mmCIF file of C-alpha atoms in Angstrom:
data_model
loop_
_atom_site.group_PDB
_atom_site.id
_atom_site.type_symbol
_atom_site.label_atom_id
_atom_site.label_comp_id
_atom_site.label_asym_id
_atom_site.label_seq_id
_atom_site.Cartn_x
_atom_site.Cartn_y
_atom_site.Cartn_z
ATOM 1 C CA UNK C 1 111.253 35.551 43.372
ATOM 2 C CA UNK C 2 109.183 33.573 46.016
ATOM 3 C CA UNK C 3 108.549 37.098 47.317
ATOM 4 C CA UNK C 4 107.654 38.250 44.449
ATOM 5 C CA UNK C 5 105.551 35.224 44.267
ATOM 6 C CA UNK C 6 103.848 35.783 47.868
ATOM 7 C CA UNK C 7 103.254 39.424 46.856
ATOM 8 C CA UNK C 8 101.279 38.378 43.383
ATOM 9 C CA UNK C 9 98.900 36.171 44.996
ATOM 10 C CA UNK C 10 97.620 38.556 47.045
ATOM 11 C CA UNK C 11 96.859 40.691 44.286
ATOM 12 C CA UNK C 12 95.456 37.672 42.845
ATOM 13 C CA UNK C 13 93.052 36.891 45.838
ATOM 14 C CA UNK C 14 91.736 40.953 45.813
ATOM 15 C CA UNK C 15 91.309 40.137 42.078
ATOM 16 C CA UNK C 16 89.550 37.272 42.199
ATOM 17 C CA UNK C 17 87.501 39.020 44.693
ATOM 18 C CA UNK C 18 86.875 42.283 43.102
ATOM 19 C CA UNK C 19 85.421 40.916 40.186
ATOM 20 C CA UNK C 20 83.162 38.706 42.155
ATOM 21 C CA UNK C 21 82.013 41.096 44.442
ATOM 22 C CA UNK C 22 83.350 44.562 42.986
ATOM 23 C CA UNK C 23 86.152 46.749 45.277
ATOM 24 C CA UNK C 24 84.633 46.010 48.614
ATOM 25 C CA UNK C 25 85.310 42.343 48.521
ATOM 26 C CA UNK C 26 88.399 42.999 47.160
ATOM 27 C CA UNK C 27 89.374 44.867 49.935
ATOM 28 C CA UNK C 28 88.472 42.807 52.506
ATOM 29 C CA UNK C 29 90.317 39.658 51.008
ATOM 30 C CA UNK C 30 92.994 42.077 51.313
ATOM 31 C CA UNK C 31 92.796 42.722 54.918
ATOM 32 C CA UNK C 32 92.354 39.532 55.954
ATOM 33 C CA UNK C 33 95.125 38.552 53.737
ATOM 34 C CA UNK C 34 97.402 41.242 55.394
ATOM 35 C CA UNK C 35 96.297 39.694 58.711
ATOM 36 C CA UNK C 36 97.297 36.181 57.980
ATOM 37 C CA UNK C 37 100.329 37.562 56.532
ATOM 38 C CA UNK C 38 101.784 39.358 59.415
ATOM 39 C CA UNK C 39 102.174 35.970 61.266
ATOM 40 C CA UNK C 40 104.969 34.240 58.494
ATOM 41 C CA UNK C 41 106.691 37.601 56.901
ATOM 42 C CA UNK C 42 106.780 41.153 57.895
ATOM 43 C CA UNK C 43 107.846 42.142 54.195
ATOM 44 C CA UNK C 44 104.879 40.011 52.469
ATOM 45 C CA UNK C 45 102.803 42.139 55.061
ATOM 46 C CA UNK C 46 104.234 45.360 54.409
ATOM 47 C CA UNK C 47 104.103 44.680 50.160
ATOM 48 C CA UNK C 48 99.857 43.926 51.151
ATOM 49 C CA UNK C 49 99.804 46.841 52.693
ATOM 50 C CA UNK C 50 100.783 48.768 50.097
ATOM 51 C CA UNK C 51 98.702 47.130 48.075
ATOM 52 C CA UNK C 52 95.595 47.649 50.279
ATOM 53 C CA UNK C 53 96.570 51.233 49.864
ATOM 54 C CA UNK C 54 96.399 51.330 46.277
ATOM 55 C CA UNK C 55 93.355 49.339 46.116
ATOM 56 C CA UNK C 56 91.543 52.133 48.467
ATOM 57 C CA UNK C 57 92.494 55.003 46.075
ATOM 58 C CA UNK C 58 92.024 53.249 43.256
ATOM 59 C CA UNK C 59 88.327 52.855 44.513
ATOM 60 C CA UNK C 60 87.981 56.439 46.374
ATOM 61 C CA UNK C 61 84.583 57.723 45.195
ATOM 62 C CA UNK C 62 83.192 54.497 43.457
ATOM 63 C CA UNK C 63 79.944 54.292 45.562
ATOM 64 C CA UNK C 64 79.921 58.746 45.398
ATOM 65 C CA UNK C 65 77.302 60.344 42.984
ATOM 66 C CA UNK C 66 80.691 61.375 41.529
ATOM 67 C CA UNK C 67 80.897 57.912 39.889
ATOM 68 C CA UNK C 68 77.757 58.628 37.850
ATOM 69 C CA UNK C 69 78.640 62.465 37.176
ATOM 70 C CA UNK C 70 75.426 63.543 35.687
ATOM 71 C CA UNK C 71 72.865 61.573 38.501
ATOM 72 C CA UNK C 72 71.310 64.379 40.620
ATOM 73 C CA UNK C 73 70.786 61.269 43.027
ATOM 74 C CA UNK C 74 73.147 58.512 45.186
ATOM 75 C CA UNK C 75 74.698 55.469 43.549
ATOM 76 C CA UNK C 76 72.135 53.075 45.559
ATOM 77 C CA UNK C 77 69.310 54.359 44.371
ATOM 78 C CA UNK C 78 70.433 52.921 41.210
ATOM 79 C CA UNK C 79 72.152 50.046 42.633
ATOM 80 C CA UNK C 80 69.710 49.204 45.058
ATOM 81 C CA UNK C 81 66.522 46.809 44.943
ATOM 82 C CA UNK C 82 62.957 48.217 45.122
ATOM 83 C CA UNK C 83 59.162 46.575 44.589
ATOM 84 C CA UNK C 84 58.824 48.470 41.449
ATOM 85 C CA UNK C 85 62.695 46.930 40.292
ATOM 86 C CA UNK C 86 61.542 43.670 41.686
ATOM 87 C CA UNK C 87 58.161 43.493 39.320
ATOM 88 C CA UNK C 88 59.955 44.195 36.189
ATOM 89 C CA UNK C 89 62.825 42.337 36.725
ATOM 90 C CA UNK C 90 60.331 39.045 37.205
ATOM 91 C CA UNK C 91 58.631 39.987 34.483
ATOM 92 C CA UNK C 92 61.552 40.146 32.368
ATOM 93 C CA UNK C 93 62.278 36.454 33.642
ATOM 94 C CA UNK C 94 59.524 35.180 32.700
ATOM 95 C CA UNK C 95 59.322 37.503 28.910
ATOM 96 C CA UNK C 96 62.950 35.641 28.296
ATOM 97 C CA UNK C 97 61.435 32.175 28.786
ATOM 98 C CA UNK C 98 58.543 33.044 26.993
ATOM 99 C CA UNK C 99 60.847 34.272 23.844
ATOM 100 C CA UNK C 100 63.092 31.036 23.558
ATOM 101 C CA UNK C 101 59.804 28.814 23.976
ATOM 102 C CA UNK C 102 58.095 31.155 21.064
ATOM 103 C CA UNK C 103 61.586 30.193 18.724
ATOM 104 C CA UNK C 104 60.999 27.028 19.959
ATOM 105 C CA UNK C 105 57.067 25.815 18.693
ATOM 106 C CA UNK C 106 57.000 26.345 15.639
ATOM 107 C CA UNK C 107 59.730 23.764 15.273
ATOM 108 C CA UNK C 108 57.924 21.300 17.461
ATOM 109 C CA UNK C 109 54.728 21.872 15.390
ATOM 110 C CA UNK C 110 56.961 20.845 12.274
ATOM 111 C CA UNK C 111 57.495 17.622 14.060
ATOM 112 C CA UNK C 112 54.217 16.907 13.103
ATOM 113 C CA UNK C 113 54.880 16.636 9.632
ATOM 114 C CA UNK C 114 58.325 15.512 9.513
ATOM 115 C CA UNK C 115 60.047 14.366 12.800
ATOM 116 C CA UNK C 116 63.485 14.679 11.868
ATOM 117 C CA UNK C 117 65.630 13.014 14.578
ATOM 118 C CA UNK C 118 68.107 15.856 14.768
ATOM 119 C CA UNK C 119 65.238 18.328 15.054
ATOM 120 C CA UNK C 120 63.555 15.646 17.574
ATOM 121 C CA UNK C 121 67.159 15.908 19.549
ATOM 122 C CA UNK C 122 67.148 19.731 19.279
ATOM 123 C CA UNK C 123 63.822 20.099 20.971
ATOM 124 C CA UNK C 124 65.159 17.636 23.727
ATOM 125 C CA UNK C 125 68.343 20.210 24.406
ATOM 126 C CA UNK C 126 66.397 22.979 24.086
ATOM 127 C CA UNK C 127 63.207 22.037 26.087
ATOM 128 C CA UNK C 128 66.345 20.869 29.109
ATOM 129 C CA UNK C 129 67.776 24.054 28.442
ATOM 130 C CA UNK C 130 65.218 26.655 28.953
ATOM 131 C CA UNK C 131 62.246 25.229 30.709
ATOM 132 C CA UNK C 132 62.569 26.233 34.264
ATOM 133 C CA UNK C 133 59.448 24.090 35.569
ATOM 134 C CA UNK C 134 60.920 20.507 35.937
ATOM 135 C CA UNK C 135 57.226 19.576 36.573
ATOM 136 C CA UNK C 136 56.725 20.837 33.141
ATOM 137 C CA UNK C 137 60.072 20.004 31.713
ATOM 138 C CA UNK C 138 59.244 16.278 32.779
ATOM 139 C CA UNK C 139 55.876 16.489 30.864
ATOM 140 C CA UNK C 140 57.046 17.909 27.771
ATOM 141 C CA UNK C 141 60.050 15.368 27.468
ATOM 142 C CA UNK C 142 57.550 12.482 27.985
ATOM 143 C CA UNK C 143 55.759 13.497 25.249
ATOM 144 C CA UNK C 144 58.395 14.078 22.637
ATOM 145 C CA UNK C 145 59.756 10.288 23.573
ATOM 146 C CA UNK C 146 55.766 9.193 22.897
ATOM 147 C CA UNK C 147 56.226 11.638 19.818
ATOM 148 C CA UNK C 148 53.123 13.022 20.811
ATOM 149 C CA UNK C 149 54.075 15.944 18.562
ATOM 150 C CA UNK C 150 50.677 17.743 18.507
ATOM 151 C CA UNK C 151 49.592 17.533 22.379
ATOM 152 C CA UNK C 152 53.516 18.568 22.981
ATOM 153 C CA UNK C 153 52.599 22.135 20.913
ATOM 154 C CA UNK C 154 49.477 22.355 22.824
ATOM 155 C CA UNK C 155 50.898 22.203 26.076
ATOM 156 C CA UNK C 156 53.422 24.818 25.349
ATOM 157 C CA UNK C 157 50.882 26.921 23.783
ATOM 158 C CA UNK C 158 48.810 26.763 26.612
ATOM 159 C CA UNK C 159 51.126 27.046 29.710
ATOM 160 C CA UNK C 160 53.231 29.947 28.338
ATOM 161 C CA UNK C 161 50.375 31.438 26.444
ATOM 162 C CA UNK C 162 51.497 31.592 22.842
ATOM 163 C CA UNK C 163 49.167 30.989 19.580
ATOM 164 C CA UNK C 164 49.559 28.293 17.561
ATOM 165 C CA UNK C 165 48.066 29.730 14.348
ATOM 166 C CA UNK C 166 50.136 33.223 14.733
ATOM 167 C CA UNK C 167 52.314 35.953 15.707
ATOM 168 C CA UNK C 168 52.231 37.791 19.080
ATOM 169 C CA UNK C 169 53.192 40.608 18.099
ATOM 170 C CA UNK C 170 49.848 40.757 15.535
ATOM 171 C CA UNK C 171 47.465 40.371 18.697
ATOM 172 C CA UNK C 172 46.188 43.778 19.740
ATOM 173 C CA UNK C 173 46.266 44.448 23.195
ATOM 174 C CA UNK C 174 42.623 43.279 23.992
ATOM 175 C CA UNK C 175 43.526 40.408 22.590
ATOM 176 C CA UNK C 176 46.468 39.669 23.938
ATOM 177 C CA UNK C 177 44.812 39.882 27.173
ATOM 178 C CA UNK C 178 41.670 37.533 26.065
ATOM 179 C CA UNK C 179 44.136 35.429 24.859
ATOM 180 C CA UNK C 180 46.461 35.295 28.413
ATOM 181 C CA UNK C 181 43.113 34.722 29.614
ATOM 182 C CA UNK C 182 41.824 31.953 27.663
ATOM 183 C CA UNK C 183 45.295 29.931 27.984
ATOM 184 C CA UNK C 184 45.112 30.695 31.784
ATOM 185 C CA UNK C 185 41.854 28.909 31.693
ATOM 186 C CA UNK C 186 42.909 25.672 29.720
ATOM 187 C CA UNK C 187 45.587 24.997 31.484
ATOM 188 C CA UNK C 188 43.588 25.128 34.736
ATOM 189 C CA UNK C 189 41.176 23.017 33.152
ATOM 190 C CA UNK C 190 43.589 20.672 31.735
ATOM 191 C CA UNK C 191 46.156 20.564 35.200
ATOM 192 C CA UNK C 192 43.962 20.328 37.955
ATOM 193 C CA UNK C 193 45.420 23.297 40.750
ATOM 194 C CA UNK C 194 48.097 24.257 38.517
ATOM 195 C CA UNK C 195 48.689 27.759 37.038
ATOM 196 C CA UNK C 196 50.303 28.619 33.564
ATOM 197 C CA UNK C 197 53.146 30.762 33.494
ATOM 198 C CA UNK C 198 51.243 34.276 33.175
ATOM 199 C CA UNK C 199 49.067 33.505 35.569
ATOM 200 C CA UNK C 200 51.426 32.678 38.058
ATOM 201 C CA UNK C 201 52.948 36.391 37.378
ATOM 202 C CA UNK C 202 49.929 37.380 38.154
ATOM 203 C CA UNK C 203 49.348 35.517 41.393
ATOM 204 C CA UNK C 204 53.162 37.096 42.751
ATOM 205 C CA UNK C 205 52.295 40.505 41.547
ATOM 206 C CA UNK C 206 52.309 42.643 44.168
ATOM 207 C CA UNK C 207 49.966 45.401 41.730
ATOM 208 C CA UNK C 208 47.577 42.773 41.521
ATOM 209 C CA UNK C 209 44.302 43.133 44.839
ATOM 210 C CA UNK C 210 44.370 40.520 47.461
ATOM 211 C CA UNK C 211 40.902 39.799 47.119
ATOM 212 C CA UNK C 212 41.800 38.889 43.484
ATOM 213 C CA UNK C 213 44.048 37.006 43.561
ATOM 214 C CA UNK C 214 41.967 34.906 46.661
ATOM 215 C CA UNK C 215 39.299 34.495 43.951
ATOM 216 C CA UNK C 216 41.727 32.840 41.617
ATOM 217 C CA UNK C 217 43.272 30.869 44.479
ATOM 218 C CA UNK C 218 40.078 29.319 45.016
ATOM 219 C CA UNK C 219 39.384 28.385 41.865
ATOM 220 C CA UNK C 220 42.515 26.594 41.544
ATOM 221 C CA UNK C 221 42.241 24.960 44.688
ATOM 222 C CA UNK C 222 38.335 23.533 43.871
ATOM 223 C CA UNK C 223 38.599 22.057 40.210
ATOM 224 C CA UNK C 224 34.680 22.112 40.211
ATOM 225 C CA UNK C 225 34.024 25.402 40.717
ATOM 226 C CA UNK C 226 36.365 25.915 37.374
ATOM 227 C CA UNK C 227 34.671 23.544 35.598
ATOM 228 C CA UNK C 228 31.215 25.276 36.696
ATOM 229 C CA UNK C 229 31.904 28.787 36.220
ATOM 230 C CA UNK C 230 34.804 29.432 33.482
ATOM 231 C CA UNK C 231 33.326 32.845 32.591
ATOM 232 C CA UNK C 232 33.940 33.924 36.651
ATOM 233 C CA UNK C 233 37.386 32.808 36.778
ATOM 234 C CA UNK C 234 38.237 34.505 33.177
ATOM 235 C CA UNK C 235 36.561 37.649 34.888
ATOM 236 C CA UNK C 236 38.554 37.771 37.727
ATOM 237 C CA UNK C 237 41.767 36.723 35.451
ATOM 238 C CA UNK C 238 41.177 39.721 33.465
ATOM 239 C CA UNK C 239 40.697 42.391 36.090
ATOM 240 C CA UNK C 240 44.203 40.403 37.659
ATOM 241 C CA UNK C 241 45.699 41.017 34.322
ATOM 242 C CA UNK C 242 44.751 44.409 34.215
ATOM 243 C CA UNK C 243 45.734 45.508 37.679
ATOM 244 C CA UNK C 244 49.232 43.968 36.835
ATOM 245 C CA UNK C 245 49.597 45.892 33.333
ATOM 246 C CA UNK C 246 48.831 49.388 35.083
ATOM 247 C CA UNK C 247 51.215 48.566 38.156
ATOM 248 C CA UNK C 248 53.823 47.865 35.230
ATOM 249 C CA UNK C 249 53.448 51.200 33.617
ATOM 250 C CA UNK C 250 53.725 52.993 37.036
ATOM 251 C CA UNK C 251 57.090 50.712 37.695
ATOM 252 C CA UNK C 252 58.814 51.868 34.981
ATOM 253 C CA UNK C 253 57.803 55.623 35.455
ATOM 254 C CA UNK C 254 59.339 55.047 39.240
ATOM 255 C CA UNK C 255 62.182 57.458 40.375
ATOM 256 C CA UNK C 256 64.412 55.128 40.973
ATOM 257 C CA UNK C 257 63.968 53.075 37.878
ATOM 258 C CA UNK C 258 64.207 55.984 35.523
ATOM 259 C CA UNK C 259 67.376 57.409 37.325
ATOM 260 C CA UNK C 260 68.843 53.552 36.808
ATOM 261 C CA UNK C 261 67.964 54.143 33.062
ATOM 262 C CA UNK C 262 69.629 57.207 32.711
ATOM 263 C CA UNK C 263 72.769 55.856 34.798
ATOM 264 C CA UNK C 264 73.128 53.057 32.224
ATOM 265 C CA UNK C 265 72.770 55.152 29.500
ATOM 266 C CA UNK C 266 74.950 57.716 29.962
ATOM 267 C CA UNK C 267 77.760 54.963 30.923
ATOM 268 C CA UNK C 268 77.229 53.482 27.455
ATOM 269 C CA UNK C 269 77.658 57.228 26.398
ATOM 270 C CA UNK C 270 81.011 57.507 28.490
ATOM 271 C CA UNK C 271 82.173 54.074 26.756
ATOM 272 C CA UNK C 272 81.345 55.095 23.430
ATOM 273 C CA UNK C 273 83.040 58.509 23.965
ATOM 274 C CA UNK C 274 85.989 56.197 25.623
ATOM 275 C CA UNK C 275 86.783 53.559 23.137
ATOM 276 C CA UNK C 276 86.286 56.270 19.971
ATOM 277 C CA UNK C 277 89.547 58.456 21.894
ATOM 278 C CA UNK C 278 91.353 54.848 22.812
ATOM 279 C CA UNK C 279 90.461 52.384 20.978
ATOM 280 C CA UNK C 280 90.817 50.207 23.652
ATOM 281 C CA UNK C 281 88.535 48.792 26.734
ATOM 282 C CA UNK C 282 88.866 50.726 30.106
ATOM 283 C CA UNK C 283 91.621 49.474 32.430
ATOM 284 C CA UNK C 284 91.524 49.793 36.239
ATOM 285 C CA UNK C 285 95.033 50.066 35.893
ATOM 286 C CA UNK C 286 94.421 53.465 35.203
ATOM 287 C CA UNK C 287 94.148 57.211 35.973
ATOM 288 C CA UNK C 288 91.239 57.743 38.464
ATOM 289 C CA UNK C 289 88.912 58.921 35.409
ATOM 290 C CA UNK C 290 89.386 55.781 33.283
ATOM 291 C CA UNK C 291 89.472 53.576 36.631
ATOM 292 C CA UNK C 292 86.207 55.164 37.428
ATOM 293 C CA UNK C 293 84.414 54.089 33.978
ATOM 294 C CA UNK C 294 85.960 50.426 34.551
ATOM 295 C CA UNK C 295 84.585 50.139 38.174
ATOM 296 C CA UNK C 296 81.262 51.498 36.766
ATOM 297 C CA UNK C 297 80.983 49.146 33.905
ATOM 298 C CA UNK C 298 82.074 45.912 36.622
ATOM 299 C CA UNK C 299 79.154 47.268 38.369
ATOM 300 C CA UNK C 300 76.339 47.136 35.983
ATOM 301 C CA UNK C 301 78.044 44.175 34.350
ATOM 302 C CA UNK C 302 78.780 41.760 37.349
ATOM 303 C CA UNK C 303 76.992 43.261 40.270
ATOM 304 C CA UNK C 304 73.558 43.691 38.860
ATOM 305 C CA UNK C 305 71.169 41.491 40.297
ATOM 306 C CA UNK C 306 69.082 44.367 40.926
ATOM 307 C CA UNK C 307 68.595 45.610 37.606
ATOM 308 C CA UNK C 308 67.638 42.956 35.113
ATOM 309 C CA UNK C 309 64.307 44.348 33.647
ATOM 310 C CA UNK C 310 64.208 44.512 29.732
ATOM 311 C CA UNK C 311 65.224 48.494 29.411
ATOM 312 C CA UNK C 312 68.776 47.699 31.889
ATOM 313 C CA UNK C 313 69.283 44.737 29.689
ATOM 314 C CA UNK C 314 68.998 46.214 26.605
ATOM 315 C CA UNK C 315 71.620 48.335 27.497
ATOM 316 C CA UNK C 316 73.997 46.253 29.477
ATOM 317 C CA UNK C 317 73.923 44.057 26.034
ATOM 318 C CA UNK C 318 74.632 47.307 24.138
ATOM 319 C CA UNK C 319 77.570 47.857 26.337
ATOM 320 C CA UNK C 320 78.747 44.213 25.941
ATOM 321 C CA UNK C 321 78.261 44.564 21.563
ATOM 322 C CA UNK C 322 81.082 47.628 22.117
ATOM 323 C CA UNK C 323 83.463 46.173 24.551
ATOM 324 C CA UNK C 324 83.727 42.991 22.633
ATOM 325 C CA UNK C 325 84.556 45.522 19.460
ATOM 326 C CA UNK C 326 87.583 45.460 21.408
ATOM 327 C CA UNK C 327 89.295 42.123 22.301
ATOM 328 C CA UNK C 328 91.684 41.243 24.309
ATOM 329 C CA UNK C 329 94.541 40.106 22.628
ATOM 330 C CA UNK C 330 95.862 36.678 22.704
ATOM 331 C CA UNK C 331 97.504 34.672 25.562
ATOM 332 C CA UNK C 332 100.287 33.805 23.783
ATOM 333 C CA UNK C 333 100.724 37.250 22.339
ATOM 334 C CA UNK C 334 100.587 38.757 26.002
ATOM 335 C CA UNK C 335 103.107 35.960 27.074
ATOM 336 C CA UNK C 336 105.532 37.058 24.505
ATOM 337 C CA UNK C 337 105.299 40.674 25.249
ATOM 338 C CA UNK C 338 105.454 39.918 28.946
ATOM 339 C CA UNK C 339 108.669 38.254 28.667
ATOM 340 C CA UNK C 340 110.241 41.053 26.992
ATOM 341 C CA UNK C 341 109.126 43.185 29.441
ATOM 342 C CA UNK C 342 110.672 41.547 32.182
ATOM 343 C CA UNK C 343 114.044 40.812 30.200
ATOM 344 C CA UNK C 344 114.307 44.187 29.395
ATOM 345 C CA UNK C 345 113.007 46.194 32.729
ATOM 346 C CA UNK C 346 113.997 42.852 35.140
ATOM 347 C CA UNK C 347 110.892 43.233 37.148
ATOM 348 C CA UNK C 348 107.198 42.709 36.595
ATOM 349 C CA UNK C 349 105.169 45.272 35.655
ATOM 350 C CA UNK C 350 103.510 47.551 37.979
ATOM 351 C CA UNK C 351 99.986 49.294 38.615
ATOM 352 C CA UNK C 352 100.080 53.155 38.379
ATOM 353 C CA UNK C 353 99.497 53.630 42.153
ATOM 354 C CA UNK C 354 103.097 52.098 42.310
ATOM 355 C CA UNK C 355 104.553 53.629 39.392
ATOM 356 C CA UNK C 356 102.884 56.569 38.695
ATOM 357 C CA UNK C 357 105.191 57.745 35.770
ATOM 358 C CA UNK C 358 104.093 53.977 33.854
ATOM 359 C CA UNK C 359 103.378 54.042 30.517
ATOM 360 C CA UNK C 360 100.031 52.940 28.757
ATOM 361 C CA UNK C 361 102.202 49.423 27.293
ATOM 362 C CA UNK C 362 102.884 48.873 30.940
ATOM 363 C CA UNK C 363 99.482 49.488 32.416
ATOM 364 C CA UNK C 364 98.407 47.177 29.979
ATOM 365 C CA UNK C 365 100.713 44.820 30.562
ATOM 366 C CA UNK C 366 99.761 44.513 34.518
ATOM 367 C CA UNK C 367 96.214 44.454 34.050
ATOM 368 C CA UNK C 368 96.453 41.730 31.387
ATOM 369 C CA UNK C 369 98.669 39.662 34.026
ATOM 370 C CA UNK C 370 96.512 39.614 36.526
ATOM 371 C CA UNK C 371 93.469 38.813 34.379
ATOM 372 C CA UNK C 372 95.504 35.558 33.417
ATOM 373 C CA UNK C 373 96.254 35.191 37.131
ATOM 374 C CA UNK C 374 93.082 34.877 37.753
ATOM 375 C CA UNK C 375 92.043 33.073 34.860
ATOM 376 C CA UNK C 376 94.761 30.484 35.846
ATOM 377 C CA UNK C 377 96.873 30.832 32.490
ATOM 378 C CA UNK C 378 99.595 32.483 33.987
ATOM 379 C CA UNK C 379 101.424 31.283 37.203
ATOM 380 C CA UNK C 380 104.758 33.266 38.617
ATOM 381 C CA UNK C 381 107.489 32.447 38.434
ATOM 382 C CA UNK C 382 107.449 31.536 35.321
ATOM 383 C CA UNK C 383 109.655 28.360 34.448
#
């Protein structure tokens, strides 16, 4: 059993690392595992071995073209970072923050009115929360203690670039812009060298002229020359806008963005076609097709910190809506079965690559012990 044990937590150390890093870092746990191994037991090194072996065809074509079957181009294109990926994914940072604070003001302009404490306390958790700029953060909690209600709406309207009096969504796009423009301006007015949040997008967009964004720079950097020419600084804010808003189009008409799109997409296609034959979520535990759609999902799920503009999120929370359609089942319910298994078979259950003939209960069954392995619910041997 201490074998047994030895054996297990190497599988839970390629685990641990595969869904951390995907298949490569599980791999190379494993070898360095097998290395420290061969010092204390030639058996625990032999069972790692075996185990490394596995592990390599279980991942055999997961960075090939093969792994995306209908992409006429190589898994890091999609996987990779670009400046196009890079401008929308920022953007999309900055849209999120922009949402929660827009759920957020209309509820601080109620304070006005009616400062409920637990409202009052809600702000305070949600102003913590999602407010990235401690500067700001700092600012805004200062003036909810002094229940400076309307100068706290103000300030939100005016650094994230929000109305007060309505809806974004019923701006037209020239006025959405005059707007962005307008709030870039008060704010600059109002915090001496101190952008809002658009127009500090604007400032790191790499769409956005050099000598424009020097302009702005300057008038930042000399409060007076704000103060004396507001119509030149809301002329060079607009043409910065602009720039930015046609770079954005051409970013998401980029090669490598639209082949990302239509990676995801036909992923959440192979999942939907998956779980409608199943019923179940993919295992890696599994026949090289299934393991494939597993190690794809782990990619665009965990290892994505290249793709997080709106269109790859959209999906990647479409994909998360279906899996969850499909729990899981219980610790204790796994336990239970578990110990069955073992009474009845008297071993643990086994991945396919060592069993080849195992059933679909037992594949489950090993994939759902190491997920509580690694989840530290389940320790071997069991007592």
């Amino acid at each position: 059993m201490k074998k047994i044990t030895l054996c297990l937590t190497f599988i839970l150390s390629a685990c641990c690392a595969f869904c951390a890093t995907g298949p490569g870092g599980g791999k190379k746990a494993l070898r360095r595992l097998v290395k420290e191994a061969s010092s204390s037991s030639s058996k625990t090194a032999a069972n790692a071995e075996k185990i490394l072996s596995n592990l390599n065809r279980g991942t055999q074509g997961l960075y090939s073209t093969s792994t995306y079957r209908h992409l006429g181009q190589k898994l890091e294109v999609v996987m990779s970072a670009s400046p196009f990926k890079k401008l929308l994914n920022r953007h999309q940072a900055y849209q999120h923050e922009i949402n929660a604070m827009t759920e957020i003001l209309p509820r601080v302009m109620a304070l006005q009115a009616d400062p409920k404490p637990s409202e009052v306390a809600w702000a305070e958790l949600l102003i913590k929360d999602q407010v990235i700029n401690q500067t700001l953060s700092r600012t805004l909690l200062k003036l909810l203690e002094n229940e400076e209600y309307a100068q706290l709406s103000k300030e939100i309207s005016d650094y994230y670039a929000i109305p007060l009096d309505r809806d974004l969504e019923s701006l037209s796009k020239q006025d959405l812009r005059e707007f962005v423009v307008n709030s870039a301006l008060n704010y600059a007015i109002s915090h001496p060298h101190k952008p809002n949040l658009p127009l500090r997008e604007l400032l790191k967009s790499w769409k956005v002229s050099q000598r424009t964004k020097e302009h702005l720079r300057r008038f930042l950097a000399i409060p007076e020359l704000l103060y004396n020419n507001p119509e030149e600084f809301k002329k060079f804010t607009r043409d910065a806008y602009n720039q930015h808003q046609k770079g954005m189009q051409q970013s998401i008409n980029a090669p490598e963005v639209q082949a990302t799109i239509s990676a995801y997409n036909l992923t959440l296609e192979d999942l939907r076609a998956f779980v409608a034959k199943n019923h179940r979520q993919p295992m890696w535990n599994a026949p090289i097709k299934e393991r494939r759609l597993y190690n794809t999902l782990q990619l665009i799920l965990t290892r994505n910190v290249t793709n997080t503009f709106l269109e790859t999120e959209t999906i990647k929370r479409q994909l998360r809506d279906l899996l969850a359609k499909y729990p899981n089942r219980p610790y204790y319910d796994f336990l239970e079965d578990f110990k069955a298994f073992r009474e009845k078979h008297q071993r643990l259950p086994q991945s396919v690559q060592e069993r080849p003939s195992a059933s679909l209960h037992e594949r489950i069954l090993y994939d759902e012990m190491i997920r509580y392995m690694v989840d530290g619910k389940l320790t071997l041997p069991l007592k």
